[in-house]
mmCIF file of C-alpha atoms in Angstrom:
data_model
loop_
_atom_site.group_PDB
_atom_site.id
_atom_site.type_symbol
_atom_site.label_atom_id
_atom_site.label_comp_id
_atom_site.label_asym_id
_atom_site.label_seq_id
_atom_site.Cartn_x
_atom_site.Cartn_y
_atom_site.Cartn_z
ATOM 1 C CA MET L 1 -11.828 4.002 15.782
ATOM 2 C CA SER L 2 -14.123 1.959 13.499
ATOM 3 C CA LEU L 3 -14.955 -0.913 15.877
ATOM 4 C CA PRO L 4 -16.965 1.322 18.222
ATOM 5 C CA HIS L 5 -18.863 2.640 15.213
ATOM 6 C CA ALA L 6 -19.533 -0.887 13.954
ATOM 7 C CA ILE L 7 -20.924 -1.759 17.392
ATOM 8 C CA LEU L 8 -23.052 1.399 17.527
ATOM 9 C CA THR L 9 -24.437 0.535 14.091
ATOM 10 C CA ALA L 10 -25.320 -3.009 15.131
ATOM 11 C CA LEU L 11 -26.933 -1.846 18.377
ATOM 12 C CA LEU L 12 -28.981 0.806 16.578
ATOM 13 C CA GLU L 13 -30.236 -1.910 14.262
ATOM 14 C CA LYS L 14 -31.235 -3.989 17.298
ATOM 15 C CA PRO L 15 -30.445 -3.631 21.011
ATOM 16 C CA SER L 16 -28.589 -6.796 22.035
ATOM 17 C CA SER L 17 -26.538 -8.555 24.646
ATOM 18 C CA GLY L 18 -22.812 -8.878 24.079
ATOM 19 C CA LEU L 19 -23.224 -12.513 23.039
ATOM 20 C CA GLU L 20 -26.066 -11.725 20.637
ATOM 21 C CA LEU L 21 -24.051 -8.828 19.266
ATOM 22 C CA THR L 22 -21.051 -11.095 18.677
ATOM 23 C CA ARG L 23 -23.241 -13.634 16.865
ATOM 24 C CA ARG L 24 -24.872 -10.954 14.727
ATOM 25 C CA PHE L 25 -21.463 -9.431 14.057
ATOM 26 C CA ASP L 26 -20.194 -12.803 12.795
ATOM 27 C CA LYS L 27 -23.128 -13.065 10.372
ATOM 28 C CA SER L 28 -22.924 -9.576 8.893
ATOM 29 C CA ILE L 29 -20.416 -6.892 9.831
ATOM 30 C CA ALA L 30 -17.564 -9.379 10.218
ATOM 31 C CA TYR L 31 -17.557 -9.886 6.454
ATOM 32 C CA PHE L 32 -15.887 -6.486 6.173
ATOM 33 C CA TRP L 33 -14.862 -5.576 9.746
ATOM 34 C CA SER L 34 -13.802 -8.387 12.038
ATOM 35 C CA ALA L 35 -13.532 -8.346 15.822
ATOM 36 C CA THR L 36 -13.087 -10.992 18.471
ATOM 37 C CA HIS L 37 -15.584 -11.680 21.231
ATOM 38 C CA GLN L 38 -13.155 -10.088 23.717
ATOM 39 C CA GLN L 39 -12.704 -6.958 21.598
ATOM 40 C CA ILE L 40 -16.462 -6.481 21.357
ATOM 41 C CA TYR L 41 -16.967 -6.865 25.121
ATOM 42 C CA ARG L 42 -14.065 -4.509 25.866
ATOM 43 C CA GLU L 43 -15.505 -1.931 23.470
ATOM 44 C CA LEU L 44 -18.999 -2.273 24.984
ATOM 45 C CA GLY L 45 -17.484 -1.262 28.335
ATOM 46 C CA ARG L 46 -15.769 1.761 26.772
ATOM 47 C CA LEU L 47 -18.902 2.843 24.919
ATOM 48 C CA GLU L 48 -20.912 2.605 28.129
ATOM 49 C CA ALA L 49 -18.278 4.579 30.088
ATOM 50 C CA GLU L 50 -18.339 7.299 27.384
ATOM 51 C CA GLY L 51 -22.129 7.573 27.634
ATOM 52 C CA TYR L 52 -22.798 6.272 24.115
ATOM 53 C CA ILE L 53 -24.705 3.159 25.198
ATOM 54 C CA ARG L 54 -26.415 1.903 28.315
ATOM 55 C CA THR L 55 -27.324 -1.414 29.809
ATOM 56 C CA LEU L 56 -31.045 -1.981 29.627
ATOM 57 C CA PRO L 57 -32.689 -2.707 32.969
ATOM 58 C CA ALA L 58 -33.152 -6.429 33.567
ATOM 59 C CA GLU L 59 -36.693 -7.757 33.796
ATOM 60 C CA GLN L 60 -35.694 -9.808 36.836
ATOM 61 C CA PRO L 61 -32.457 -9.261 38.711
ATOM 62 C CA ALA L 62 -30.352 -12.397 38.520
ATOM 63 C CA ARG L 63 -26.723 -13.126 39.068
ATOM 64 C CA GLY L 64 -24.873 -13.857 35.828
ATOM 65 C CA GLN L 65 -27.737 -12.569 33.698
ATOM 66 C CA LYS L 66 -26.666 -11.270 30.318
ATOM 67 C CA LYS L 67 -26.722 -7.507 29.854
ATOM 68 C CA ASN L 68 -28.636 -6.011 26.965
ATOM 69 C CA TYR L 69 -27.350 -2.751 25.508
ATOM 70 C CA GLU L 70 -28.984 0.077 23.620
ATOM 71 C CA VAL L 71 -27.580 3.218 22.005
ATOM 72 C CA LEU L 72 -28.140 6.532 23.763
ATOM 73 C CA PRO L 73 -28.647 9.861 21.934
ATOM 74 C CA ALA L 74 -24.946 10.695 22.392
ATOM 75 C CA GLY L 75 -24.040 7.412 20.684
ATOM 76 C CA ARG L 76 -26.377 8.100 17.774
ATOM 77 C CA ALA L 77 -24.882 11.592 17.447
ATOM 78 C CA GLU L 78 -21.339 10.168 17.469
ATOM 79 C CA LEU L 79 -22.243 7.625 14.791
ATOM 80 C CA ALA L 80 -23.868 10.354 12.671
ATOM 81 C CA ARG L 81 -20.781 12.578 13.093
ATOM 82 C CA TRP L 82 -18.464 9.723 12.102
ATOM 83 C CA THR L 83 -20.642 8.717 9.132
ATOM 84 C CA ALA L 84 -20.631 12.271 7.766
ATOM 85 C CA ALA L 85 -16.873 12.807 8.206
ATOM 86 C CA ALA L 86 -14.512 12.435 5.246
ATOM 87 C CA GLN L 87 -12.028 9.594 5.403
ATOM 88 C CA ASP L 88 -9.253 8.719 2.982
ATOM 89 C CA PRO L 89 -8.971 5.159 1.688
ATOM 90 C CA LYS L 90 -6.409 2.992 3.440
ATOM 91 C CA PRO L 91 -3.433 1.785 1.403
ATOM 92 C CA GLN L 92 -3.831 -1.847 0.444
ATOM 93 C CA ARG L 93 -1.574 -4.372 2.158
ATOM 94 C CA ASP L 94 -1.798 -7.872 0.746
ATOM 95 C CA VAL L 95 0.724 -10.558 1.566
ATOM 96 C CA LEU L 96 -0.111 -12.553 -1.580
ATOM 97 C CA LEU L 97 0.829 -9.625 -3.807
ATOM 98 C CA LEU L 98 4.039 -9.141 -1.844
ATOM 99 C CA ARG L 99 4.843 -12.843 -2.249
ATOM 100 C CA LEU L 100 4.328 -12.574 -6.021
ATOM 101 C CA ARG L 101 6.741 -9.660 -6.130
ATOM 102 C CA ALA L 102 9.268 -11.675 -4.091
ATOM 103 C CA ALA L 103 8.821 -14.673 -6.415
ATOM 104 C CA ALA L 104 10.166 -12.517 -9.225
ATOM 105 C CA VAL L 105 13.561 -12.597 -7.511
ATOM 106 C CA VAL L 106 13.612 -15.947 -5.660
ATOM 107 C CA GLY L 107 11.468 -18.216 -7.820
ATOM 108 C CA THR L 108 7.898 -19.468 -7.871
ATOM 109 C CA ALA L 109 8.198 -22.690 -5.837
ATOM 110 C CA GLY L 110 4.932 -23.362 -4.019
ATOM 111 C CA LEU L 111 3.186 -20.364 -5.502
ATOM 112 C CA GLU L 112 0.843 -22.185 -7.879
ATOM 113 C CA ALA L 113 -0.654 -24.323 -5.119
ATOM 114 C CA ASP L 114 -1.258 -21.278 -2.945
ATOM 115 C CA LEU L 115 -2.786 -19.299 -5.817
ATOM 116 C CA ARG L 116 -5.172 -22.220 -6.399
ATOM 117 C CA ARG L 117 -6.002 -22.306 -2.688
ATOM 118 C CA HIS L 118 -6.723 -18.573 -2.714
ATOM 119 C CA LEU L 119 -8.880 -18.977 -5.804
ATOM 120 C CA GLU L 120 -10.924 -21.681 -4.077
ATOM 121 C CA LEU L 121 -11.350 -19.537 -0.948
ATOM 122 C CA HIS L 122 -12.527 -16.541 -2.990
ATOM 123 C CA GLN L 123 -14.883 -18.723 -5.047
ATOM 124 C CA ARG L 124 -16.419 -20.041 -1.813
ATOM 125 C CA GLN L 125 -16.808 -16.529 -0.398
ATOM 126 C CA LEU L 126 -18.375 -15.343 -3.647
ATOM 127 C CA ALA L 127 -20.866 -18.224 -3.532
ATOM 128 C CA GLU L 128 -21.736 -17.341 0.079
ATOM 129 C CA TYR L 129 -22.324 -13.693 -0.844
ATOM 130 C CA GLU L 130 -24.487 -14.763 -3.778
ATOM 131 C CA GLU L 131 -26.602 -16.906 -1.420
ATOM 132 C CA ILE L 132 -26.990 -13.958 0.959
ATOM 133 C CA GLN L 133 -28.023 -11.717 -1.922
ATOM 134 C CA GLN L 134 -30.607 -14.203 -3.123
ATOM 135 C CA ARG L 135 -31.978 -14.766 0.400
ATOM 136 C CA ASP L 136 -31.892 -11.212 1.790
ATOM 137 C CA PHE L 137 -32.357 -8.980 -1.247
ATOM 138 C CA PRO L 138 -35.135 -10.276 -3.480
ATOM 139 C CA PRO L 139 -36.416 -8.033 -6.281
ATOM 140 C CA GLY L 140 -38.554 -5.206 -4.922
ATOM 141 C CA LYS L 141 -36.819 -4.968 -1.560
ATOM 142 C CA ASP L 142 -35.769 -1.381 -2.019
ATOM 143 C CA ALA L 143 -36.359 0.555 1.186
ATOM 144 C CA PRO L 144 -33.471 3.025 1.696
ATOM 145 C CA GLU L 145 -31.883 0.975 4.504
ATOM 146 C CA ASP L 146 -32.149 -2.202 2.389
ATOM 147 C CA ARG L 147 -30.557 -0.481 -0.585
ATOM 148 C CA LEU L 148 -27.621 0.691 1.542
ATOM 149 C CA ARG L 149 -27.142 -2.778 3.076
ATOM 150 C CA HIS L 150 -27.311 -4.301 -0.393
ATOM 151 C CA LEU L 151 -24.707 -1.808 -1.572
ATOM 152 C CA VAL L 152 -22.345 -3.100 1.130
ATOM 153 C CA LEU L 153 -22.995 -6.670 -0.022
ATOM 154 C CA ARG L 154 -22.387 -5.589 -3.641
ATOM 155 C CA ALA L 155 -18.927 -4.396 -2.599
ATOM 156 C CA GLY L 156 -18.206 -7.887 -1.283
ATOM 157 C CA LEU L 157 -19.595 -9.505 -4.433
ATOM 158 C CA ASP L 158 -17.561 -7.206 -6.671
ATOM 159 C CA LEU L 159 -14.355 -7.735 -4.667
ATOM 160 C CA GLU L 160 -14.719 -11.521 -4.700
ATOM 161 C CA THR L 161 -15.499 -11.425 -8.435
ATOM 162 C CA PHE L 162 -12.366 -9.345 -8.964
ATOM 163 C CA TRP L 163 -10.201 -11.755 -6.938
ATOM 164 C CA THR L 164 -11.533 -14.865 -8.694
ATOM 165 C CA GLN L 165 -10.911 -13.286 -12.102
ATOM 166 C CA TRP L 166 -7.493 -11.955 -11.119
ATOM 167 C CA LEU L 167 -6.359 -15.264 -9.573
ATOM 168 C CA THR L 168 -7.519 -17.159 -12.656
ATOM 169 C CA HIS L 169 -5.446 -14.774 -14.787
ATOM 170 C CA ALA L 170 -2.462 -15.042 -12.398
ATOM 171 C CA LEU L 171 -2.536 -18.842 -12.643
ATOM 172 C CA GLU L 172 -2.623 -18.617 -16.442
ATOM 173 C CA GLU L 173 0.358 -16.220 -16.404
ATOM 174 C CA LEU L 174 2.266 -18.409 -13.983
ATOM 175 C CA GLY L 175 1.658 -21.442 -16.210
ATOM 176 C CA GLU L 176 3.190 -19.607 -19.183
ATOM 177 C CA LEU L 177 6.417 -18.706 -17.380
ATOM 178 C CA PRO L 178 9.527 -20.647 -18.495
ATOM 179 C CA GLY L 179 10.564 -23.247 -15.941
ATOM 180 C CA THR L 180 7.125 -23.418 -14.295
ATOM 181 C CA PRO L 181 5.595 -26.913 -14.170
#
């Protein structure tokens, strides 16, 4: 049920067309909640049918013109209800950790190269988050909405820092195992 809430959030921040919403999604929300273009359009239709959003009237009627959407009071109320509701954390599922566990019984062939690849990917993501932080959250930008958005970014920074540190440690451990090149 989180995709509709992600869309409501984005539309409350700025009424948009589906295409604009998808582009904005890719630059922000997709860092922690991904959705395809098709999923977003399908969900826009559902949200409109449920009375949570509406299509803004077009300035000039034209065939094939993009629709712009805005959140209605019922949509804002639904987002507020969902935001205030308690939700348990989801159990973590990570294929890399499962593969490490499996390597304990079948051997570590190929694992070092993939750990290095993962480390590089997490280092790149961390660098991207650091650039976003520097660009979007300069000192003194502390309005409540900015502080909450920065808190979300901090989660990404902290997670990527964790993964880069953990992968570095995992590679060190792997290198110390007998029979590992």
